[in-house]
mmCIF file of C-alpha atoms in Angstrom:
data_model
loop_
_atom_site.group_PDB
_atom_site.id
_atom_site.type_symbol
_atom_site.label_atom_id
_atom_site.label_comp_id
_atom_site.label_asym_id
_atom_site.label_seq_id
_atom_site.Cartn_x
_atom_site.Cartn_y
_atom_site.Cartn_z
ATOM 1 C CA UNK A 12 56.366 145.620 -170.061
ATOM 2 C CA UNK A 13 54.662 145.243 -166.643
ATOM 3 C CA UNK A 14 52.712 142.627 -168.096
ATOM 4 C CA UNK A 15 55.495 140.142 -169.667
ATOM 5 C CA UNK A 16 56.973 140.315 -166.029
ATOM 6 C CA UNK A 17 53.908 139.203 -164.085
ATOM 7 C CA UNK A 18 53.212 136.531 -166.671
ATOM 8 C CA UNK A 19 57.074 135.739 -166.418
ATOM 9 C CA UNK A 20 57.301 135.408 -162.521
ATOM 10 C CA UNK A 21 54.681 132.616 -163.447
ATOM 11 C CA UNK A 22 56.404 130.826 -165.427
ATOM 12 C CA UNK A 23 59.820 131.293 -163.873
ATOM 13 C CA UNK A 24 59.278 131.922 -160.423
ATOM 14 C CA UNK A 25 56.186 129.228 -159.440
ATOM 15 C CA UNK A 26 54.940 130.024 -155.907
ATOM 16 C CA UNK A 27 53.933 132.348 -152.902
ATOM 17 C CA UNK A 28 56.514 134.740 -153.756
ATOM 18 C CA UNK A 29 56.333 134.618 -158.006
ATOM 19 C CA UNK A 30 52.622 134.134 -157.735
ATOM 20 C CA UNK A 31 52.950 137.421 -155.649
ATOM 21 C CA UNK A 32 55.170 139.472 -157.618
ATOM 22 C CA UNK A 33 52.474 138.293 -160.398
ATOM 23 C CA UNK A 34 50.507 139.671 -159.067
ATOM 24 C CA UNK A 35 51.166 143.242 -157.877
ATOM 25 C CA UNK A 36 52.429 143.867 -161.486
ATOM 26 C CA UNK A 37 49.600 142.720 -163.150
ATOM 27 C CA UNK A 38 47.482 144.846 -161.481
ATOM 28 C CA UNK A 39 49.657 147.643 -161.956
ATOM 29 C CA UNK A 40 49.764 146.738 -166.123
ATOM 30 C CA UNK A 41 45.568 146.150 -165.460
ATOM 31 C CA UNK A 42 45.229 150.304 -165.228
ATOM 32 C CA UNK A 43 45.925 150.824 -168.291
ATOM 33 C CA UNK A 44 45.403 147.509 -170.632
ATOM 34 C CA UNK A 45 41.926 148.712 -171.533
ATOM 35 C CA UNK A 46 43.732 151.778 -173.259
ATOM 36 C CA UNK A 47 45.701 149.833 -175.160
ATOM 37 C CA UNK A 48 43.220 150.250 -177.731
ATOM 38 C CA UNK A 49 44.424 153.423 -178.599
ATOM 39 C CA UNK A 50 47.674 150.517 -179.952
ATOM 40 C CA UNK A 51 45.702 148.565 -182.166
ATOM 41 C CA UNK A 52 44.995 148.433 -185.140
ATOM 42 C CA UNK A 53 41.280 147.128 -185.467
ATOM 43 C CA UNK A 54 40.072 148.422 -182.188
ATOM 44 C CA UNK A 55 39.325 151.924 -181.830
ATOM 45 C CA UNK A 56 39.625 153.902 -178.127
ATOM 46 C CA UNK A 57 37.004 152.541 -175.808
ATOM 47 C CA UNK A 58 37.000 149.031 -177.067
ATOM 48 C CA UNK A 59 35.109 146.401 -175.581
ATOM 49 C CA UNK A 60 37.807 143.664 -176.207
ATOM 50 C CA UNK A 61 40.286 145.463 -173.912
ATOM 51 C CA UNK A 62 37.134 147.690 -171.810
ATOM 52 C CA UNK A 63 36.443 144.554 -170.718
ATOM 53 C CA UNK A 64 37.192 141.281 -168.701
ATOM 54 C CA UNK A 65 38.228 138.802 -172.331
ATOM 55 C CA UNK A 66 42.385 139.040 -170.953
ATOM 56 C CA UNK A 67 41.273 137.479 -167.988
ATOM 57 C CA UNK A 68 39.670 134.736 -169.305
ATOM 58 C CA UNK A 69 41.925 134.339 -171.065
ATOM 59 C CA UNK A 70 44.803 134.309 -168.519
ATOM 60 C CA UNK A 71 41.988 131.718 -166.367
ATOM 61 C CA UNK A 72 42.524 129.011 -169.060
ATOM 62 C CA UNK A 73 46.197 128.227 -167.737
ATOM 63 C CA UNK A 74 45.926 127.985 -163.612
ATOM 64 C CA UNK A 75 49.692 128.847 -163.468
ATOM 65 C CA UNK A 76 48.502 132.536 -164.350
ATOM 66 C CA UNK A 77 45.629 132.429 -162.265
ATOM 67 C CA UNK A 78 47.895 135.813 -160.430
ATOM 68 C CA UNK A 79 47.605 137.250 -163.316
ATOM 69 C CA UNK A 80 44.550 137.316 -163.834
ATOM 70 C CA UNK A 81 43.711 138.254 -159.832
ATOM 71 C CA UNK A 82 45.928 141.393 -160.751
ATOM 72 C CA UNK A 83 44.909 142.266 -164.134
ATOM 73 C CA UNK A 84 41.205 141.889 -162.973
ATOM 74 C CA UNK A 85 41.882 144.514 -160.349
ATOM 75 C CA UNK A 86 43.507 147.333 -162.101
ATOM 76 C CA UNK A 87 40.760 146.631 -165.093
ATOM 77 C CA UNK A 88 38.371 146.822 -162.547
ATOM 78 C CA UNK A 89 39.565 150.058 -161.564
ATOM 79 C CA UNK A 90 40.234 151.730 -164.709
ATOM 80 C CA UNK A 91 36.582 150.972 -166.155
ATOM 81 C CA UNK A 92 35.235 152.627 -162.252
ATOM 82 C CA UNK A 93 37.071 155.660 -164.009
ATOM 83 C CA UNK A 94 35.527 155.378 -167.179
ATOM 84 C CA UNK A 95 31.857 155.232 -165.485
ATOM 85 C CA UNK A 96 32.393 158.829 -165.107
ATOM 86 C CA UNK A 97 33.314 160.380 -168.275
ATOM 87 C CA UNK A 98 32.348 164.495 -168.757
ATOM 88 C CA UNK A 99 30.260 163.364 -170.504
ATOM 89 C CA UNK A 100 28.994 159.847 -172.057
ATOM 90 C CA UNK A 101 28.718 159.930 -175.843
ATOM 91 C CA UNK A 102 31.480 159.756 -178.816
ATOM 92 C CA UNK A 103 35.224 158.582 -177.953
ATOM 93 C CA UNK A 104 33.296 157.723 -174.262
ATOM 94 C CA UNK A 105 30.857 155.201 -175.303
ATOM 95 C CA UNK A 106 31.676 151.181 -176.094
ATOM 96 C CA UNK A 107 32.756 150.590 -179.173
ATOM 97 C CA UNK A 108 31.402 146.364 -180.075
ATOM 98 C CA UNK A 109 33.761 145.053 -182.278
ATOM 99 C CA UNK A 110 32.094 144.653 -185.737
ATOM 100 C CA UNK A 111 29.010 145.858 -184.368
ATOM 101 C CA UNK A 112 29.323 149.627 -184.295
ATOM 102 C CA UNK A 113 29.414 151.966 -180.995
ATOM 103 C CA UNK A 114 26.726 151.377 -177.116
ATOM 104 C CA UNK A 115 24.432 153.835 -176.700
ATOM 105 C CA UNK A 116 24.563 155.630 -173.360
ATOM 106 C CA UNK A 117 22.885 153.210 -171.097
ATOM 107 C CA UNK A 118 24.373 150.363 -172.625
ATOM 108 C CA UNK A 119 28.180 151.641 -172.244
ATOM 109 C CA UNK A 120 27.467 152.420 -168.530
ATOM 110 C CA UNK A 121 26.363 149.239 -167.862
ATOM 111 C CA UNK A 122 29.188 147.364 -169.494
ATOM 112 C CA UNK A 123 32.087 149.391 -167.883
ATOM 113 C CA UNK A 124 29.962 148.783 -164.805
ATOM 114 C CA UNK A 125 29.343 145.236 -165.125
ATOM 115 C CA UNK A 126 32.651 144.526 -165.649
ATOM 116 C CA UNK A 127 34.584 146.835 -163.071
ATOM 117 C CA UNK A 128 32.233 145.023 -160.761
ATOM 118 C CA UNK A 129 33.431 141.517 -162.701
ATOM 119 C CA UNK A 130 36.988 142.524 -162.300
ATOM 120 C CA UNK A 131 36.509 143.016 -157.451
ATOM 121 C CA UNK A 132 34.421 139.671 -157.532
ATOM 122 C CA UNK A 133 37.652 137.777 -159.449
ATOM 123 C CA UNK A 134 39.713 139.555 -158.115
ATOM 124 C CA UNK A 135 38.761 138.687 -154.724
ATOM 125 C CA UNK A 136 37.950 135.100 -155.403
ATOM 126 C CA UNK A 137 41.101 134.382 -156.657
ATOM 127 C CA UNK A 138 42.915 136.165 -153.633
ATOM 128 C CA UNK A 139 41.203 134.553 -151.469
ATOM 129 C CA UNK A 140 41.257 130.654 -153.211
ATOM 130 C CA UNK A 141 45.605 131.588 -153.892
ATOM 131 C CA UNK A 142 46.458 132.831 -150.618
ATOM 132 C CA UNK A 143 46.161 132.328 -147.501
ATOM 133 C CA UNK A 144 44.576 134.602 -144.360
ATOM 134 C CA UNK A 145 47.274 136.654 -143.314
ATOM 135 C CA UNK A 146 47.885 137.026 -147.160
ATOM 136 C CA UNK A 147 44.396 138.268 -148.193
ATOM 137 C CA UNK A 148 44.265 140.736 -146.036
ATOM 138 C CA UNK A 149 47.564 142.014 -147.190
ATOM 139 C CA UNK A 150 46.205 141.596 -151.112
ATOM 140 C CA UNK A 151 42.689 144.006 -149.952
ATOM 141 C CA UNK A 152 45.138 146.263 -148.586
ATOM 142 C CA UNK A 153 47.737 146.228 -151.115
ATOM 143 C CA UNK A 154 43.796 146.361 -153.590
ATOM 144 C CA UNK A 155 42.396 149.391 -151.540
ATOM 145 C CA UNK A 156 45.406 151.690 -151.363
ATOM 146 C CA UNK A 157 46.283 150.696 -155.368
ATOM 147 C CA UNK A 158 42.755 151.920 -156.222
ATOM 148 C CA UNK A 159 42.713 155.629 -153.885
ATOM 149 C CA UNK A 160 46.186 156.557 -155.288
ATOM 150 C CA UNK A 161 45.316 155.433 -159.015
ATOM 151 C CA UNK A 162 41.346 157.060 -159.036
ATOM 152 C CA UNK A 163 42.662 159.709 -156.926
ATOM 153 C CA UNK A 164 44.497 160.805 -159.743
ATOM 154 C CA UNK A 165 41.906 159.904 -162.891
ATOM 155 C CA UNK A 166 38.445 161.704 -164.049
ATOM 156 C CA UNK A 167 36.243 160.746 -162.655
ATOM 157 C CA UNK A 168 38.195 158.433 -160.478
ATOM 158 C CA UNK A 169 36.298 160.197 -156.573
ATOM 159 C CA UNK A 170 32.929 159.469 -157.599
ATOM 160 C CA UNK A 171 34.747 155.768 -158.742
ATOM 161 C CA UNK A 172 36.682 155.719 -155.752
ATOM 162 C CA UNK A 173 33.134 156.023 -153.193
ATOM 163 C CA UNK A 174 31.483 153.443 -155.679
ATOM 164 C CA UNK A 175 34.971 151.032 -155.099
ATOM 165 C CA UNK A 176 34.753 151.500 -151.063
ATOM 166 C CA UNK A 177 31.645 150.431 -150.941
ATOM 167 C CA UNK A 178 31.292 147.197 -152.789
ATOM 168 C CA UNK A 179 34.771 146.373 -150.586
ATOM 169 C CA UNK A 180 33.142 146.959 -147.465
ATOM 170 C CA UNK A 181 29.792 145.061 -149.032
ATOM 171 C CA UNK A 182 32.808 142.015 -150.008
ATOM 172 C CA UNK A 183 34.166 142.666 -147.215
ATOM 173 C CA UNK A 184 31.524 142.472 -144.113
ATOM 174 C CA UNK A 185 29.627 140.334 -146.343
ATOM 175 C CA UNK A 186 33.394 137.427 -145.993
ATOM 176 C CA UNK A 187 35.918 138.432 -144.188
ATOM 177 C CA UNK A 188 38.415 135.997 -143.730
ATOM 178 C CA UNK A 189 40.321 134.392 -139.928
ATOM 179 C CA UNK A 190 42.649 135.372 -139.591
ATOM 180 C CA UNK A 191 45.326 132.099 -137.765
#
């Protein structure tokens, strides 16, 4: 429902207010989107279809949906970061490739981590393109609060939070927006 609301914001409320609402709603939707594979026929848990940036790429095809893409990238990235720290990377924890079987432990870690980092990058890139400096800072603060809140409550989340904090810090240091 959150994702549908985010899409509606972009389609029916174009502009900064609709885009900001879409970004926030999509980020919340992205936190749980990867686990929709448990309810979809033909997909197994930790499917590469939902545990990736595929839906983000679909949203990037329509410029109006870029705020949704940014929010989904952020939320999915946080989810996948937490999935990088299971109790044990085997069975349900490994990534399932449609029609190709299950990735081994090492490749499952690589898949999840690469997609989590890609989510951070896409979020930062789109926020920079879509918003002015003050909104960029607000989006980053919101992202950090969302990530800290989500990751503090999921298994493996504290370790993922430490990694994400390092990624955000490096990204911030490499490219600080100018405040006007």
